Amino acid sequence: MVQEFYQGLAQRVRGMAETADPFTRRRLLDLAKRYDSKGGTPPSKVSERPLPVSRTAPPASIFTGPGET
């Protein structure tokens, strides 16, 4: 009974992830994996492209001035 409950939750969360933005989608799919592990089912093999790494510093080309290399 508990397994069916968590399987149902995982399925609902995956359904919500289909229409979510990339950040929320990743979080929802991680949540679904946790529900799968609680329900005793093996995690699904969803292939997903990783999000691009955000830059914390500007590119190096901005720092070089004329005549500098």
Short mmCIF file of N, CA, C and O in Angstrom, two decimals:
data_model
loop_
_atom_site.label_atom_id
_atom_site.label_comp_id
_atom_site.label_asym_id
_atom_site.label_seq_id
_atom_site.Cartn_x
_atom_site.Cartn_y
_atom_site.Cartn_z
N MET A 1 0.83 -1.20 0.00
CA MET A 1 0.00 0.00 0.00
C MET A 1 0.87 1.26 0.00
O MET A 1 0.59 2.19 -0.73
N VAL A 2 1.91 1.27 0.82
CA VAL A 2 2.79 2.43 0.88
C VAL A 2 3.54 2.58 -0.44
O VAL A 2 3.74 3.70 -0.93
N GLN A 3 3.93 1.45 -1.04
CA GLN A 3 4.63 1.49 -2.32
C GLN A 3 3.77 2.15 -3.39
O GLN A 3 4.24 2.97 -4.16
N GLU A 4 2.50 1.79 -3.44
CA GLU A 4 1.59 2.38 -4.42
C GLU A 4 1.43 3.87 -4.19
O GLU A 4 1.34 4.64 -5.15
N PHE A 5 1.41 4.29 -2.94
CA PHE A 5 1.28 5.71 -2.61
C PHE A 5 2.46 6.49 -3.18
O PHE A 5 2.27 7.50 -3.87
N TYR A 6 3.69 6.03 -2.90
CA TYR A 6 4.87 6.73 -3.38
C TYR A 6 5.02 6.65 -4.90
O TYR A 6 5.47 7.59 -5.54
N GLN A 7 4.61 5.54 -5.49
CA GLN A 7 4.64 5.43 -6.95
C GLN A 7 3.68 6.43 -7.57
O GLN A 7 3.99 7.06 -8.59
N GLY A 8 2.52 6.60 -6.97
CA GLY A 8 1.55 7.58 -7.47
C GLY A 8 2.08 9.00 -7.35
O GLY A 8 1.91 9.81 -8.27
N LEU A 9 2.72 9.30 -6.21
CA LEU A 9 3.30 10.63 -6.04
C LEU A 9 4.38 10.88 -7.09
O LEU A 9 4.45 11.96 -7.69
N ALA A 10 5.25 9.90 -7.30
CA ALA A 10 6.33 10.05 -8.27
C ALA A 10 5.76 10.31 -9.67
O ALA A 10 6.25 11.16 -10.41
N GLN A 11 4.70 9.60 -10.02
CA GLN A 11 4.09 9.77 -11.34
C GLN A 11 3.48 11.16 -11.49
O GLN A 11 3.63 11.81 -12.52
N ARG A 12 2.83 11.65 -10.44
CA ARG A 12 2.23 12.99 -10.49
C ARG A 12 3.31 14.07 -10.61
O ARG A 12 3.15 15.04 -11.36
N VAL A 13 4.39 13.90 -9.86
CA VAL A 13 5.47 14.88 -9.91
C VAL A 13 6.11 14.90 -11.30
O VAL A 13 6.43 15.95 -11.83
N ARG A 14 6.30 13.72 -11.91
CA ARG A 14 6.84 13.68 -13.28
C ARG A 14 5.91 14.37 -14.26
O ARG A 14 6.36 15.02 -15.21
N GLY A 15 4.61 14.23 -14.06
CA GLY A 15 3.65 14.92 -14.93
C GLY A 15 3.77 16.44 -14.82
O GLY A 15 3.71 17.15 -15.82
N MET A 16 3.99 16.92 -13.61
CA MET A 16 4.17 18.37 -13.43
C MET A 16 5.48 18.83 -14.05
O MET A 16 5.57 19.94 -14.57
N ALA A 17 6.50 17.97 -14.00
CA ALA A 17 7.81 18.34 -14.53
C ALA A 17 7.78 18.54 -16.04
O ALA A 17 8.59 19.30 -16.59
N GLU A 18 6.86 17.88 -16.72
CA GLU A 18 6.79 18.00 -18.18
C GLU A 18 6.51 19.42 -18.64
O GLU A 18 6.94 19.82 -19.72
N THR A 19 5.79 20.19 -17.84
CA THR A 19 5.42 21.54 -18.26
C THR A 19 6.18 22.63 -17.50
O THR A 19 5.91 23.81 -17.68
N ALA A 20 7.14 22.22 -16.68
CA ALA A 20 7.86 23.20 -15.84
C ALA A 20 9.08 23.75 -16.56
O ALA A 20 9.55 23.19 -17.55
N ASP A 21 9.59 24.86 -16.04
CA ASP A 21 10.82 25.44 -16.57
C ASP A 21 12.00 24.51 -16.20
O ASP A 21 11.84 23.63 -15.36
N PRO A 22 13.16 24.67 -16.85
CA PRO A 22 14.26 23.72 -16.65
C PRO A 22 14.70 23.56 -15.19
O PRO A 22 14.97 22.46 -14.74
N PHE A 23 14.79 24.66 -14.44
CA PHE A 23 15.22 24.57 -13.05
C PHE A 23 14.22 23.77 -12.21
O PHE A 23 14.57 22.85 -11.48
N THR A 24 12.94 24.12 -12.35
CA THR A 24 11.90 23.44 -11.59
C THR A 24 11.78 21.99 -12.05
O THR A 24 11.56 21.10 -11.23
N ARG A 25 11.94 21.76 -13.34
CA ARG A 25 11.86 20.39 -13.87
C ARG A 25 12.90 19.50 -13.21
O ARG A 25 12.59 18.39 -12.78
N ARG A 26 14.13 19.98 -13.11
CA ARG A 26 15.19 19.18 -12.49
C ARG A 26 14.86 18.88 -11.04
O ARG A 26 15.02 17.76 -10.56
N ARG A 27 14.37 19.88 -10.31
CA ARG A 27 14.02 19.67 -8.91
C ARG A 27 12.87 18.66 -8.77
O ARG A 27 12.88 17.81 -7.88
N LEU A 28 11.87 18.77 -9.64
CA LEU A 28 10.75 17.83 -9.58
C LEU A 28 11.18 16.40 -9.92
O LEU A 28 10.72 15.45 -9.29
N LEU A 29 12.07 16.25 -10.90
CA LEU A 29 12.54 14.91 -11.25
C LEU A 29 13.38 14.31 -10.13
O LEU A 29 13.31 13.11 -9.87
N ASP A 30 14.15 15.14 -9.44
CA ASP A 30 14.89 14.65 -8.27
C ASP A 30 13.92 14.20 -7.17
O ASP A 30 14.14 13.18 -6.51
N LEU A 31 12.85 14.95 -6.98
CA LEU A 31 11.85 14.58 -5.99
C LEU A 31 11.19 13.26 -6.37
O LEU A 31 10.98 12.39 -5.52
N ALA A 32 10.90 13.09 -7.65
CA ALA A 32 10.29 11.84 -8.11
C ALA A 32 11.22 10.66 -7.85
O ALA A 32 10.77 9.57 -7.48
N LYS A 33 12.52 10.86 -8.04
CA LYS A 33 13.48 9.78 -7.76
C LYS A 33 13.46 9.41 -6.28
O LYS A 33 13.54 8.23 -5.93
N ARG A 34 13.34 10.41 -5.42
CA ARG A 34 13.28 10.12 -3.98
C ARG A 34 12.00 9.35 -3.65
O ARG A 34 12.03 8.43 -2.83
N TYR A 35 10.89 9.72 -4.27
CA TYR A 35 9.65 8.97 -4.04
C TYR A 35 9.79 7.54 -4.55
O TYR A 35 9.29 6.61 -3.94
N ASP A 36 10.47 7.36 -5.69
CA ASP A 36 10.69 6.02 -6.21
C ASP A 36 11.49 5.17 -5.23
O ASP A 36 11.18 4.00 -5.01
N SER A 37 12.53 5.76 -4.65
CA SER A 37 13.34 4.99 -3.72
C SER A 37 12.56 4.64 -2.45
O SER A 37 12.75 3.57 -1.88
N LYS A 38 11.67 5.50 -2.02
CA LYS A 38 10.83 5.20 -0.85
C LYS A 38 9.80 4.13 -1.19
O LYS A 38 9.43 3.34 -0.34
N GLY A 39 9.35 4.13 -2.43
CA GLY A 39 8.34 3.16 -2.84
C GLY A 39 8.91 1.81 -3.21
O GLY A 39 8.17 0.87 -3.47
N GLY A 40 10.24 1.71 -3.26
CA GLY A 40 10.86 0.42 -3.56
C GLY A 40 10.98 0.12 -5.03
O GLY A 40 11.33 -0.98 -5.42
N THR A 41 10.72 1.09 -5.90
CA THR A 41 10.87 0.86 -7.33
C THR A 41 12.20 1.42 -7.79
O THR A 41 12.68 2.40 -7.25
N PRO A 42 12.81 0.82 -8.79
CA PRO A 42 14.08 1.36 -9.29
C PRO A 42 13.85 2.71 -9.95
O PRO A 42 12.81 2.94 -10.57
N PRO A 43 14.80 3.65 -9.82
CA PRO A 43 14.63 4.95 -10.45
C PRO A 43 14.61 4.85 -11.96
O PRO A 43 15.28 4.00 -12.55
N SER A 44 13.80 5.70 -12.58
CA SER A 44 13.70 5.67 -14.03
C SER A 44 14.94 6.27 -14.66
O SER A 44 15.60 7.12 -14.08
N LYS A 45 15.24 5.86 -15.85
CA LYS A 45 16.42 6.35 -16.58
C LYS A 45 15.98 7.47 -17.51
O LYS A 45 15.81 7.28 -18.70
N VAL A 46 15.78 8.66 -16.97
CA VAL A 46 15.40 9.81 -17.77
C VAL A 46 16.67 10.51 -18.21
O VAL A 46 17.45 10.97 -17.39
N SER A 47 16.89 10.53 -19.52
CA SER A 47 18.08 11.24 -20.00
C SER A 47 17.73 12.71 -20.13
O SER A 47 16.76 13.09 -20.76
N GLU A 48 18.54 13.50 -19.50
CA GLU A 48 18.28 14.93 -19.49
C GLU A 48 19.57 15.68 -19.73
O GLU A 48 20.62 15.31 -19.22
N ARG A 49 19.49 16.72 -20.50
CA ARG A 49 20.65 17.54 -20.78
C ARG A 49 20.93 18.42 -19.57
O ARG A 49 20.01 19.05 -19.03
N PRO A 50 22.17 18.50 -19.09
CA PRO A 50 22.45 19.33 -17.92
C PRO A 50 22.30 20.81 -18.24
O PRO A 50 22.47 21.24 -19.38
N LEU A 51 21.97 21.57 -17.23
CA LEU A 51 21.83 23.01 -17.40
C LEU A 51 23.20 23.65 -17.59
O LEU A 51 24.19 23.17 -17.04
N PRO A 52 23.30 24.72 -18.37
CA PRO A 52 24.59 25.38 -18.54
C PRO A 52 25.08 25.99 -17.23
O PRO A 52 24.28 26.43 -16.40
N VAL A 53 26.38 26.02 -17.07
CA VAL A 53 26.98 26.59 -15.87
C VAL A 53 26.89 28.11 -15.96
O VAL A 53 27.24 28.70 -16.97
N SER A 54 26.41 28.72 -14.88
CA SER A 54 26.30 30.17 -14.90
C SER A 54 27.66 30.79 -14.62
O SER A 54 28.45 30.27 -13.85
N ARG A 55 27.92 31.91 -15.25
CA ARG A 55 29.19 32.60 -15.05
C ARG A 55 29.11 33.49 -13.83
O ARG A 55 28.14 34.20 -13.63
N THR A 56 30.17 33.46 -13.04
CA THR A 56 30.23 34.36 -11.89
C THR A 56 31.19 35.50 -12.17
O THR A 56 31.20 36.49 -11.46
N ALA A 57 32.03 35.36 -13.20
CA ALA A 57 32.98 36.41 -13.57
C ALA A 57 32.84 36.66 -15.07
O ALA A 57 32.54 35.76 -15.84
N PRO A 58 33.07 37.88 -15.52
CA PRO A 58 33.00 38.17 -16.96
C PRO A 58 34.13 37.46 -17.70
O PRO A 58 35.13 37.07 -17.11
N PRO A 59 33.97 37.27 -19.01
CA PRO A 59 35.02 36.61 -19.78
C PRO A 59 36.35 37.38 -19.70
O PRO A 59 36.36 38.59 -19.50
N ALA A 60 37.46 36.68 -19.87
CA ALA A 60 38.78 37.28 -19.74
C ALA A 60 39.03 38.35 -20.79
O ALA A 60 39.83 39.26 -20.58
N SER A 61 38.36 38.29 -21.92
CA SER A 61 38.60 39.26 -22.99
C SER A 61 38.25 40.69 -22.56
O SER A 61 38.76 41.64 -23.11
N ILE A 62 37.40 40.86 -21.58
CA ILE A 62 37.03 42.20 -21.11
C ILE A 62 38.20 42.85 -20.38
O ILE A 62 38.38 44.06 -20.42
N PHE A 63 39.02 42.06 -19.73
CA PHE A 63 40.12 42.59 -18.94
C PHE A 63 41.35 42.99 -19.75
O PHE A 63 42.19 43.69 -19.27
N THR A 64 41.45 42.50 -20.96
CA THR A 64 42.64 42.82 -21.76
C THR A 64 42.40 44.12 -22.50
O THR A 64 41.35 44.34 -23.11
N GLY A 65 43.36 44.98 -22.44
CA GLY A 65 43.25 46.27 -23.12
C GLY A 65 44.08 46.25 -24.39
O GLY A 65 44.64 45.22 -24.77
N PRO A 66 44.17 47.38 -25.10
CA PRO A 66 44.94 47.41 -26.32
C PRO A 66 46.43 47.17 -26.02
O PRO A 66 46.99 47.73 -25.08
N GLY A 67 47.05 46.30 -26.78
CA GLY A 67 48.47 45.99 -26.62
C GLY A 67 48.75 44.94 -25.56
O GLY A 67 49.87 44.50 -25.42
N GLU A 68 47.74 44.53 -24.80
CA GLU A 68 47.95 43.50 -23.80
C GLU A 68 47.57 42.15 -24.39
O GLU A 68 46.67 42.04 -25.19
N THR A 69 48.25 41.11 -23.95
CA THR A 69 47.91 39.76 -24.39
C THR A 69 47.77 38.83 -23.25
O THR A 69 48.24 39.01 -22.19
#
